[in-house]
Short mmCIF file of C-alpha atoms in Angstrom, two decimals:
data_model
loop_
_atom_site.label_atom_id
_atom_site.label_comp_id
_atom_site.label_asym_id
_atom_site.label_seq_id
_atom_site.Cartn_x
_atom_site.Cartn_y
_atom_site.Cartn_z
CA UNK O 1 103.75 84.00 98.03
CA UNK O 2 107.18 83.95 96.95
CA UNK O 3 110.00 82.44 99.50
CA UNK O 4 113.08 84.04 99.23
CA UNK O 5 116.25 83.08 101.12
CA UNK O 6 119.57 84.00 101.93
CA UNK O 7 122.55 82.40 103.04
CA UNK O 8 124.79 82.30 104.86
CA UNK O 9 122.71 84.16 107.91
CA UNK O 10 125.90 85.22 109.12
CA UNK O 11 129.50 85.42 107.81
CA UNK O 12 132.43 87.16 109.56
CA UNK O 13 135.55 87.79 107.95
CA UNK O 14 138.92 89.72 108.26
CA UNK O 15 139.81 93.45 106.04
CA UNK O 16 140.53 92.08 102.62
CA UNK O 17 138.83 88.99 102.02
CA UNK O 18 136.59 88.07 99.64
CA UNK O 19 132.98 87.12 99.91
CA UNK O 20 129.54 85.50 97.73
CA UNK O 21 126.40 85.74 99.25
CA UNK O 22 123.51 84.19 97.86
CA UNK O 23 119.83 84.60 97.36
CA UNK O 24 117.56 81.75 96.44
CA UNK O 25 114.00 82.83 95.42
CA UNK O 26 110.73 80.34 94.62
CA UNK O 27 109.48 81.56 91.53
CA UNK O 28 109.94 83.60 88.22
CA UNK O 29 110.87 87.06 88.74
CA UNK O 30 110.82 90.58 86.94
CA UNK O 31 112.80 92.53 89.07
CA UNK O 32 115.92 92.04 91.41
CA UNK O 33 117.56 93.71 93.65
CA UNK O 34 120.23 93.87 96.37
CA UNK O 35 120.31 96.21 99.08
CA UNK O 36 123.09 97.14 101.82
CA UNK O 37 121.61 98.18 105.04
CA UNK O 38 124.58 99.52 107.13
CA UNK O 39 124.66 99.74 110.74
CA UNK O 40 122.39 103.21 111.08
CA UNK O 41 119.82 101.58 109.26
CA UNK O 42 119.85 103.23 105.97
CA UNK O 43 119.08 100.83 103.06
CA UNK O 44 121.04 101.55 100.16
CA UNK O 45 119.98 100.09 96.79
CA UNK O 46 123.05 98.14 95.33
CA UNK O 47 122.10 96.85 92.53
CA UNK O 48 118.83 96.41 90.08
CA UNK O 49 119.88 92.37 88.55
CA UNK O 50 116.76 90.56 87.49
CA UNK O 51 119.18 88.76 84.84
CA UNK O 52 122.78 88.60 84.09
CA UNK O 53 125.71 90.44 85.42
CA UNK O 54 127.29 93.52 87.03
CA UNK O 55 129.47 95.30 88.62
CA UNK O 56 130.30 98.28 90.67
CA UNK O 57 133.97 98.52 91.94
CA UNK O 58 134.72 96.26 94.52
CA UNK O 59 130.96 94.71 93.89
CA UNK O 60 129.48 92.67 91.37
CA UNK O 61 126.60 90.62 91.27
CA UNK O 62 124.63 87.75 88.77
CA UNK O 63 121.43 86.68 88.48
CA UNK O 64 120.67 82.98 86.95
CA UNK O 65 116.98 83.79 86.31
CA UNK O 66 116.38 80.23 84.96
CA UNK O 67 117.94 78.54 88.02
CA UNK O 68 116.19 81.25 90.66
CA UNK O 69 119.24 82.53 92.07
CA UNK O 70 121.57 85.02 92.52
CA UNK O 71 125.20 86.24 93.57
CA UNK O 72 126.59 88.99 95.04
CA UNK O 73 130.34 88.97 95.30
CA UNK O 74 132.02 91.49 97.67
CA UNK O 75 135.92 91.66 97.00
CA UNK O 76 138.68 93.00 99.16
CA UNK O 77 136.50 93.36 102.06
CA UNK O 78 136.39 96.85 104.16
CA UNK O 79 134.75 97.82 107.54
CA UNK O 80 132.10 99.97 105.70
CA UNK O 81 130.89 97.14 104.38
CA UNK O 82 129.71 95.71 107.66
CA UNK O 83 126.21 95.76 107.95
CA UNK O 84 123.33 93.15 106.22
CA UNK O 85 122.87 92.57 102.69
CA UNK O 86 119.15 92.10 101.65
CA UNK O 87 117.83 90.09 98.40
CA UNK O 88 114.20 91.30 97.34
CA UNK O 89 112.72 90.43 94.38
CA UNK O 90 109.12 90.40 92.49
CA UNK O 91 107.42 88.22 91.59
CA UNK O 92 105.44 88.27 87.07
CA UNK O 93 101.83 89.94 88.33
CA UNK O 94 102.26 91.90 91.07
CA UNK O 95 104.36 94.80 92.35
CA UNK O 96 105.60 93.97 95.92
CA UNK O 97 109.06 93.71 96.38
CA UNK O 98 109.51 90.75 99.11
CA UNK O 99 112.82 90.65 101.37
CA UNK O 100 114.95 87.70 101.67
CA UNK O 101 116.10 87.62 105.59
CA UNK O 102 119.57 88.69 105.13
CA UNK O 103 123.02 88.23 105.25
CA UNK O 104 124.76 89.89 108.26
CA UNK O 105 128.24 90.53 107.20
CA UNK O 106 130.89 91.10 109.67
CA UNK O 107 134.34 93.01 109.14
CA UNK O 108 137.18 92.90 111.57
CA UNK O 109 140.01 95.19 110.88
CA UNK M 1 118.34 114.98 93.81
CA UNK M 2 116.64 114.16 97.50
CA UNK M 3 116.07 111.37 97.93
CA UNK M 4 112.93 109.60 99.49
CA UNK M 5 112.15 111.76 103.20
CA UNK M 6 110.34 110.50 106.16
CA UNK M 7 109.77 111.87 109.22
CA UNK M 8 110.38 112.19 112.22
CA UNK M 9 112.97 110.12 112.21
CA UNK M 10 112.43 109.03 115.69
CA UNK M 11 109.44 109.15 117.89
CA UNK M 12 108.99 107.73 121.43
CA UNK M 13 105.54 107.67 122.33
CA UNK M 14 102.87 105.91 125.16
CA UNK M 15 100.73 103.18 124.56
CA UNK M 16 97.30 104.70 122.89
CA UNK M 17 98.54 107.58 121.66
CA UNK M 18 98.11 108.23 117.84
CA UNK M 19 100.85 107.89 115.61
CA UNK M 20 101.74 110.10 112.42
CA UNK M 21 104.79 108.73 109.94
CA UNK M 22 105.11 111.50 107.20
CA UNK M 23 106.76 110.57 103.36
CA UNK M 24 107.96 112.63 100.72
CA UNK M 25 108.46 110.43 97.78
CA UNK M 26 111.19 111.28 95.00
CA UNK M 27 109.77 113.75 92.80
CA UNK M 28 108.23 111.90 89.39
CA UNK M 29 107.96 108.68 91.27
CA UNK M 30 104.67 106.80 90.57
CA UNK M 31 104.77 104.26 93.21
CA UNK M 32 105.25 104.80 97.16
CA UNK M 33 105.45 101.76 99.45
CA UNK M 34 105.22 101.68 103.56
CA UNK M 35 107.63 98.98 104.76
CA UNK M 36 107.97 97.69 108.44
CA UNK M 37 111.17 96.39 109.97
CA UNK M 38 111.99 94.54 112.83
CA UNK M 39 113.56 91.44 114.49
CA UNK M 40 110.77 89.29 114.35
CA UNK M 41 110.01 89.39 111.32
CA UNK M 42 111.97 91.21 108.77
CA UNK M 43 111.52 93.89 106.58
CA UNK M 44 107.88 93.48 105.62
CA UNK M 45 105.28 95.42 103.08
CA UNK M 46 102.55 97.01 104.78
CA UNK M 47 100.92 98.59 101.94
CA UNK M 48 101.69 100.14 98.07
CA UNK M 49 100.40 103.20 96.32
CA UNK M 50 100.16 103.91 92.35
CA UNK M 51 99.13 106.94 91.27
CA UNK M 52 97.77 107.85 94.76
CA UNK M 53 95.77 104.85 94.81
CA UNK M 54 96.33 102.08 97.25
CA UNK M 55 96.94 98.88 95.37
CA UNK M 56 97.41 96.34 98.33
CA UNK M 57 96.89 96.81 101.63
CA UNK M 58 97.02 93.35 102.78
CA UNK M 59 100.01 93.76 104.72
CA UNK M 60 98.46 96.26 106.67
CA UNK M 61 98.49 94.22 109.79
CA UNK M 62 94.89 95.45 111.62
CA UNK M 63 92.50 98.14 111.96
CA UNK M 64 94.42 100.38 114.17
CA UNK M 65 97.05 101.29 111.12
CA UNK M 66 95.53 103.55 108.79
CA UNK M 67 97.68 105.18 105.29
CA UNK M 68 96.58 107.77 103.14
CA UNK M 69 97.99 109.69 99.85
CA UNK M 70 96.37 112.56 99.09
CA UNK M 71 98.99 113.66 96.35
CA UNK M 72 101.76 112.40 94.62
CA UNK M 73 104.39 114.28 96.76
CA UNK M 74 103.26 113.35 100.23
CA UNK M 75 101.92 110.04 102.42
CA UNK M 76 100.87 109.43 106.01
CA UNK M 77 100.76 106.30 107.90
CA UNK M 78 99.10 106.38 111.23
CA UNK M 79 98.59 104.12 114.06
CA UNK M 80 95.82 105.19 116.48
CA UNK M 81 95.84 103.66 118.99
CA UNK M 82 99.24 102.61 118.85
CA UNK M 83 100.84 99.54 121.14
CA UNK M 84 104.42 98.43 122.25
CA UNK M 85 104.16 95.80 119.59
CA UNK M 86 104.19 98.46 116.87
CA UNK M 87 107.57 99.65 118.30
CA UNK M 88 109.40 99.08 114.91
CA UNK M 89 111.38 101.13 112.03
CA UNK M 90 108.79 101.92 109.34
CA UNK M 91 110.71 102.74 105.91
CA UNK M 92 108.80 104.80 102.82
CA UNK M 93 109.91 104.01 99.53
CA UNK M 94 108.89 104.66 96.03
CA UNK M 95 109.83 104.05 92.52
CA UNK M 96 108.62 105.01 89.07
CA UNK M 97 106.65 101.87 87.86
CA UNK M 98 105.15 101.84 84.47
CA UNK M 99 102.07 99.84 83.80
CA UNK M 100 102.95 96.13 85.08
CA UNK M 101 106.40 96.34 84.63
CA UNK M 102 108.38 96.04 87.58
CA UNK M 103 111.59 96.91 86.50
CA UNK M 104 112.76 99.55 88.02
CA UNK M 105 114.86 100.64 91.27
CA UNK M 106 113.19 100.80 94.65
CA UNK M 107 115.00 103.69 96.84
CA UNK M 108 114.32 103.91 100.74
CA UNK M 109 114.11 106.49 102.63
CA UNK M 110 115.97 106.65 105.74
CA UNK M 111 113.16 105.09 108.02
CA UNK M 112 111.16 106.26 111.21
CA UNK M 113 112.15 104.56 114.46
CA UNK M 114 109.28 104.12 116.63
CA UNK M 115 109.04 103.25 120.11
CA UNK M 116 105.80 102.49 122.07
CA UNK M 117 106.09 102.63 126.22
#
């Protein structure tokens, strides 16, 4: 099946700073997406990216299809965005969305 | 709108005893998925529903787990009988999928924590 990674595995950084996290995946995909999940648990669907760019206040992501990865930049860091930051993607012929490992991000007031 | 809703959202339960996860998938969705999370090994897809029909179960990891969906607004997975190893979060999800395409937003719901004793 599809591998799909994420790096780094763990990044910890002060209120304010700015961050890229990045999501490598194995094959041609359809769909894209990036997910938050926060430290209750809830996954919350960030963007949909299977190509291009966009962005969403302090968040923005890109997707280089043809070069199987993609971005997602998190400016002017705050504490709610502690938590990990999942890459899933699918793959042409089939439906399942697979999970990359994650990104646990880390922000210290 | 509500979103996707699970319950319970937590259940602590003894090893053997059967085990009921409920779903409610967002109205007009099309496609309902059972994810598992934990440490191990991630979030991982236990099985996918379109139109009510299960389309792969092959992540359905033995005999003991067991999902059904008898209508478009509602899902069970069960575990009978169920062991510490199960002790996991299990998210529902769906989405509105049409034909082959894939493009479209997956939304969670908030997830069932289970714990086996």
């Amino acid at each position: 099946g599809i591998q799909v990674e994420q790096s780094p595995p763990d990044l910890i950084l002060q209120e304010g700073a700015n961050s890229t996290l990045r999501c490598n995946f194995s094959d041609s995909v359809n769909n894209l997406q990036w997910f938050h999940q926060n430290p209750w648990g809830q996954l919350i669907n960030l963007f949909y990216i299977p190509s291009g760019t966009k962005q969403n206040g302090r968040l923005s992501a890109t997707t280089v299809a043809t070069e199987r990865y993609s971005l997602l930049y998190i400016s002017s860091s705050q504490t709610t965005d502690s938590g990990v930051y999942f890459c899933a993607v699918v793959n042409f012929g089939n439906e399942k969305l697979t999970f990359g490992t994650g990104t646990r991000l880390t922000i210290i007031p | 709108d509500a979103g996707v809703i699970q319950s319970p959202r937590h259940e602590v339960t003894e090893m053997g005893q059967e085990v009921t996860l409920r779903c409610k998938p967002i109205s007009g969705h099309n496609s309902l998925f059972w994810y598992r999370q934990t440490m191990m090994r991630g979030l991982e897809l236990l099985i996918y529903f379109n139109n009510n029909v299960p389309i792969d179960d092959s992540g359905m990891p033995e005999d003991r787990f067991s999902a059904k969906m008898p209508n478009a607004s509602f899902s069970t997975l069960k575990i009978q009988p169920s062991e510490p190893r199960d002790s996991a979060v299990y998210f529902c999800a769906s989405s509105l999928i049409m034909g082959t395409y894939s493009g479209n937003t997956i939304y969670f719901g908030e997830g069932s924590w289970l714990t086996v004793v």
